[in-house]
């Protein structure tokens, strides 16, 4: 479903991703953990093509995202190609990123209407279902400033789902929330995992959640996956000294 093949990203002399290889099959829930600056967020940003990569190829559902095939060769992708493949991916950011001048409902119908060409009535029906799913059916007409951080983040999740993605990326989605609001957002993600056939890639500092929710945990260090495995193994019996040190510091 998602494959990073020898992907590198550099900012000047700084190598942020260093020949990364990562395969995420359809439906798998993968948590990405690791120290600050290890390249976790960069992985998601590359997948959203928010930035270009320096080397390697990223694949989505068997098609290259960063490249396209021309005369049997892979050449850098043009914008139309990137947009087509990227439409399969939804992302939720740490800082909600809702449109402040739009209600929860308007936030959820904007892209389906303008990008997917959906009829307003259909977009509203779908948005209402999604807002209901995230427990906000009573808040459809509220603006972001009238919602708590947890509620805003749940609208952001509904908004991403409104584009019918096959892959969802979550970037530290609870980091900006007051502790008492973290649970409600994690519960929505749990529900998504149970009820929707989504591939999920999640950068998180919530080790308890990563342990309970993920099929696989990847520990990043210096732009590489240093260790990966089922949560029971990675948290229960980490093999790598760096993983052990990191878990010792955060748990
Ligand atoms: P955190 O847990 O603190 O969010 P992270 O593991 O997600 O960290 P990244 O955000 O992926 O780390 O950043 C990896 C490195 O790349 C950091 O050293 C960061 O300073 C650097 N970096 C990220 N974006 C840029 C940029 N636009 N220009 C220069 N350096 C950047």
Coordinates of C-alpha atoms and ligand atoms in Angstrom, one line a residue:
X1 CA 0.0 0.0 0.0
X2 CA 2.8 2.4 1.0
X3 CA 6.4 1.8 0.2
X4 CA 9.5 4.0 0.8
X5 CA 12.3 2.6 -1.3
X6 CA 15.7 3.9 -0.3
X7 CA 14.3 7.4 0.3
X8 CA 16.7 10.2 1.4
X9 CA 15.9 13.8 2.3
X10 CA 18.5 16.4 3.0
X11 CA 18.3 20.0 4.1
X12 CA 21.7 21.4 3.0
X13 CA 24.3 19.4 4.9
X14 CA 21.7 17.9 7.2
X15 CA 20.5 14.4 6.2
X16 CA 17.0 14.0 7.7
X17 CA 16.1 10.7 6.0
X18 CA 18.9 8.4 5.2
X19 CA 18.0 5.7 2.7
X20 CA 14.7 4.8 4.3
X21 CA 13.0 1.6 3.4
X22 CA 9.5 1.0 4.8
X23 CA 6.7 -1.2 3.6
X24 CA 3.2 -0.7 5.0
X25 CA 0.6 -3.2 3.7
X26 CA -3.0 -2.4 3.2
X27 CA -4.9 -2.0 6.5
X28 CA -1.8 -2.1 8.7
X29 CA -1.6 0.4 11.6
X30 CA 2.0 1.6 12.1
X31 CA 3.2 3.9 14.8
X32 CA 6.4 5.9 14.4
X33 CA 8.2 6.8 17.5
X34 CA 11.7 8.2 18.3
X35 CA 13.6 11.2 19.6
X36 CA 13.0 14.7 18.5
X37 CA 14.6 15.5 15.2
X38 CA 14.9 11.8 14.1
X39 CA 12.8 12.4 11.0
X40 CA 9.4 11.1 12.1
X41 CA 7.4 14.1 10.8
X42 CA 9.5 14.2 7.7
X43 CA 8.3 10.7 6.7
X44 CA 4.7 11.9 6.7
X45 CA 5.5 15.2 5.0
X46 CA 7.2 13.3 2.2
X47 CA 4.2 11.1 1.8
X48 CA 2.0 14.1 1.5
X49 CA 4.5 15.5 -1.0
X50 CA 4.7 18.6 1.0
X51 CA 8.4 18.5 0.1
X52 CA 10.5 16.8 -2.5
X53 CA 12.8 13.9 -1.8
X54 CA 16.5 13.8 -2.8
X55 CA 16.8 10.1 -3.6
X56 CA 14.6 7.0 -3.8
X57 CA 11.0 6.4 -4.7
X58 CA 7.8 6.5 -2.7
X59 CA 5.0 4.1 -3.9
X60 CA 1.3 4.2 -3.1
X61 CA -0.9 1.3 -4.0
X62 CA 1.7 0.0 -6.4
X63 CA 2.1 3.3 -8.2
X64 CA 5.0 5.7 -7.8
X65 CA 4.0 8.9 -6.0
X66 CA 7.2 10.9 -6.4
X67 CA 7.8 9.6 -10.0
X68 CA 5.8 8.6 -13.0
X69 CA 6.6 6.1 -15.7
X70 CA 7.6 7.4 -19.1
X71 CA 8.9 5.1 -21.9
X72 CA 9.5 2.4 -19.3
X73 CA 11.6 4.7 -17.1
X74 CA 10.7 6.5 -13.8
X75 CA 11.0 10.3 -14.2
X76 CA 10.1 12.9 -11.5
X77 CA 6.3 13.2 -11.2
X78 CA 4.5 16.3 -12.4
X79 CA 1.8 18.1 -10.3
X80 CA -1.2 16.4 -11.9
X81 CA 0.3 12.9 -11.2
X82 CA 1.2 13.9 -7.6
X83 CA -2.4 15.2 -7.1
X84 CA -3.9 12.1 -8.4
X85 CA -2.0 9.7 -6.1
X86 CA -2.1 12.1 -3.1
X87 CA -5.9 12.0 -3.2
X88 CA -5.7 8.6 -1.7
X89 CA -4.0 10.0 1.4
X90 CA -5.5 12.1 4.3
X91 CA -3.5 13.8 7.0
X92 CA -4.2 15.2 10.4
X93 CA -1.7 17.6 11.9
X94 CA -0.7 18.5 15.4
X95 CA -2.1 22.0 15.0
X96 CA -5.7 21.2 13.7
X97 CA -5.3 23.5 10.7
X98 CA -9.1 24.1 10.3
X99 CA -10.4 27.0 8.2
X100 CA -11.2 29.5 11.0
X101 CA -13.9 31.3 9.1
X102 CA -15.9 28.1 8.3
X103 CA -18.1 26.0 10.5
X104 CA -17.4 22.4 11.3
X105 CA -19.7 21.4 8.5
X106 CA -18.3 23.9 6.0
X107 CA -14.8 22.6 6.9
X108 CA -15.9 19.1 6.0
X109 CA -17.6 19.9 2.7
X110 CA -15.2 22.4 1.1
X111 CA -12.7 20.0 -0.4
X112 CA -15.2 17.3 -1.5
X113 CA -17.1 20.0 -3.4
X114 CA -14.2 21.9 -4.9
X115 CA -11.7 19.1 -5.4
X116 CA -13.9 16.0 -5.9
X117 CA -16.7 17.9 -7.6
X118 CA -19.3 16.4 -5.2
X119 CA -22.8 17.8 -5.1
X120 CA -23.4 20.0 -2.0
X121 CA -26.3 17.8 -0.7
X122 CA -24.2 14.7 -1.0
X123 CA -21.2 16.3 0.6
X124 CA -23.4 17.6 3.5
X125 CA -24.9 14.1 4.0
X126 CA -21.4 12.5 4.1
X127 CA -20.0 15.3 6.4
X128 CA -23.0 14.8 8.8
X129 CA -22.3 11.1 9.0
X130 CA -18.6 11.8 9.7
X131 CA -19.3 14.5 12.3
X132 CA -21.6 12.0 13.9
X133 CA -18.9 9.3 13.8
X134 CA -16.5 11.6 15.7
X135 CA -19.2 12.5 18.2
X136 CA -19.9 16.1 17.0
X137 CA -23.3 15.9 15.4
X138 CA -24.4 18.7 17.8
X139 CA -21.6 21.0 16.7
X140 CA -22.0 21.1 13.0
X141 CA -22.7 24.8 12.9
X142 CA -19.9 25.8 15.3
X143 CA -16.8 27.7 14.2
X144 CA -13.4 26.4 15.3
X145 CA -13.1 29.2 17.9
X146 CA -16.3 27.9 19.5
X147 CA -14.8 24.4 19.9
X148 CA -12.4 22.9 22.3
X149 CA -9.0 21.6 21.0
X150 CA -10.2 18.0 21.2
X151 CA -13.3 18.9 19.3
X152 CA -11.3 20.8 16.7
X153 CA -9.1 17.8 16.2
X154 CA -12.1 15.6 15.8
X155 CA -13.4 17.9 13.1
X156 CA -10.0 17.7 11.4
X157 CA -10.2 13.9 11.4
X158 CA -13.8 14.1 9.9
X159 CA -12.6 16.6 7.3
X160 CA -9.7 14.3 6.2
X161 CA -12.1 11.3 6.0
X162 CA -14.5 13.3 3.9
X163 CA -12.1 13.0 1.0
X164 CA -12.4 9.2 1.2
X165 CA -8.7 8.4 1.7
X166 CA -7.4 4.9 1.8
X167 CA -4.4 6.0 3.9
X168 CA -4.5 8.2 7.0
X169 CA -1.5 10.0 8.4
X170 CA -1.6 11.3 12.0
X171 CA 1.2 13.6 13.1
X172 CA 1.3 14.0 16.9
X173 CA -2.4 14.7 16.8
X174 CA -2.7 14.9 20.6
X175 CA 0.5 16.9 21.3
X176 CA -1.2 20.3 21.3
X177 CA -4.1 19.2 23.5
X178 CA -4.8 19.6 27.2
X179 CA -4.3 16.2 28.9
X180 CA -8.0 15.7 29.6
X181 CA -8.8 16.1 25.9
X182 CA -6.3 13.5 24.6
X183 CA -8.6 10.5 25.4
X184 CA -11.5 11.7 23.2
X185 CA -9.3 12.1 20.1
X186 CA -7.5 8.7 20.7
X187 CA -10.9 7.1 21.0
X188 CA -11.9 8.4 17.6
X189 CA -8.7 7.0 16.1
X190 CA -9.4 3.6 17.8
X191 CA -12.9 3.6 16.3
X192 CA -11.5 4.4 12.9
X193 CA -9.1 1.5 13.2
X194 CA -12.0 -0.9 14.2
X195 CA -14.6 0.2 11.7
X196 CA -12.7 1.4 8.6
X197 CA -10.4 -0.5 6.3
X198 CA -7.7 2.2 6.5
X199 CA -4.0 2.0 6.4
X200 CA -2.7 4.2 9.2
X201 CA 0.7 5.8 9.8
X202 CA 0.9 7.6 13.0
X203 CA 3.7 9.7 14.6
X204 CA 3.1 9.7 18.3
X205 CA 4.5 10.4 21.7
X206 CA 1.7 8.4 23.3
X207 CA 3.5 5.2 24.0
X208 CA 0.6 3.6 25.7
X209 CA -1.6 4.2 22.7
X210 CA 1.1 3.0 20.2
X211 CA 1.4 -0.2 22.3
X212 CA -2.3 -0.9 22.4
X213 CA -3.3 0.3 18.9
X214 CA -0.6 -0.5 16.4
X215 CA 0.2 -3.7 14.5
X216 CA 3.8 -2.5 14.2
X217 CA 5.9 0.1 15.9
X218 CA 8.9 1.7 14.1
X219 CA 11.6 3.3 16.2
X220 CA 13.4 6.1 14.3
X221 CA 16.9 7.3 15.0
X222 CA 18.9 9.7 12.8
X223 CA 16.7 9.3 9.8
X224 CA 16.5 5.5 9.8
X225 CA 14.4 2.8 11.3
X226 CA 16.6 1.6 14.0
X227 CA 14.2 -1.1 15.2
X228 CA 10.7 -2.2 14.3
X229 CA 8.3 -4.9 15.3
X230 CA 5.0 -5.8 17.0
X231 CA 4.4 -3.5 20.0
X232 CA 4.7 -6.5 22.4
X233 CA 8.3 -7.1 21.2
X234 CA 9.4 -3.5 20.7
X235 CA 8.1 -2.3 24.1
X236 CA 8.5 -5.6 25.9
X237 CA 11.9 -6.7 24.8
X238 CA 13.7 -4.1 22.7
X239 CA 16.8 -5.5 21.0
X240 CA 18.6 -2.3 20.1
X241 CA 20.4 -0.3 22.8
X242 CA 19.1 3.0 21.4
X243 CA 15.5 1.8 21.6
X244 CA 16.1 0.7 25.1
X245 CA 17.6 4.1 26.1
X246 CA 14.7 6.0 24.4
X247 CA 12.0 3.9 26.0
X248 CA 13.7 4.1 29.4
X249 CA 13.7 7.9 29.1
X250 CA 10.0 8.3 28.0
X251 CA 8.2 5.5 29.9
Ligands
LIG1 P1 9.8 16.0 16.7 O1 9.5 14.8 17.5 O2 10.6 17.1 17.5 O3 8.7 16.6 15.9 P2 10.8 14.6 14.3 O4 11.4 13.3 14.5 O5 9.4 14.6 13.8 O6 10.9 15.5 15.6 P3 11.4 16.1 11.9 O7 10.4 17.2 12.1 O8 11.1 15.1 10.9 O9 11.7 15.4 13.3 O10 12.8 16.9 11.6 C1 14.0 16.2 11.3 C2 15.1 17.1 11.2 O11 14.9 17.9 10.0 C3 15.2 18.1 12.3 O12 16.6 18.3 12.7 C4 14.7 19.4 11.8 O13 15.3 20.5 12.3 C5 15.0 19.3 10.3 N1 14.1 20.0 9.4 C6 12.8 19.8 9.2 N2 12.2 20.6 8.3 C7 13.3 21.4 7.9 C8 13.3 22.5 6.9 N3 12.3 22.9 6.3 N4 14.5 23.1 6.8 C9 15.6 22.7 7.5 N5 15.6 21.7 8.4 C10 14.5 21.0 8.6

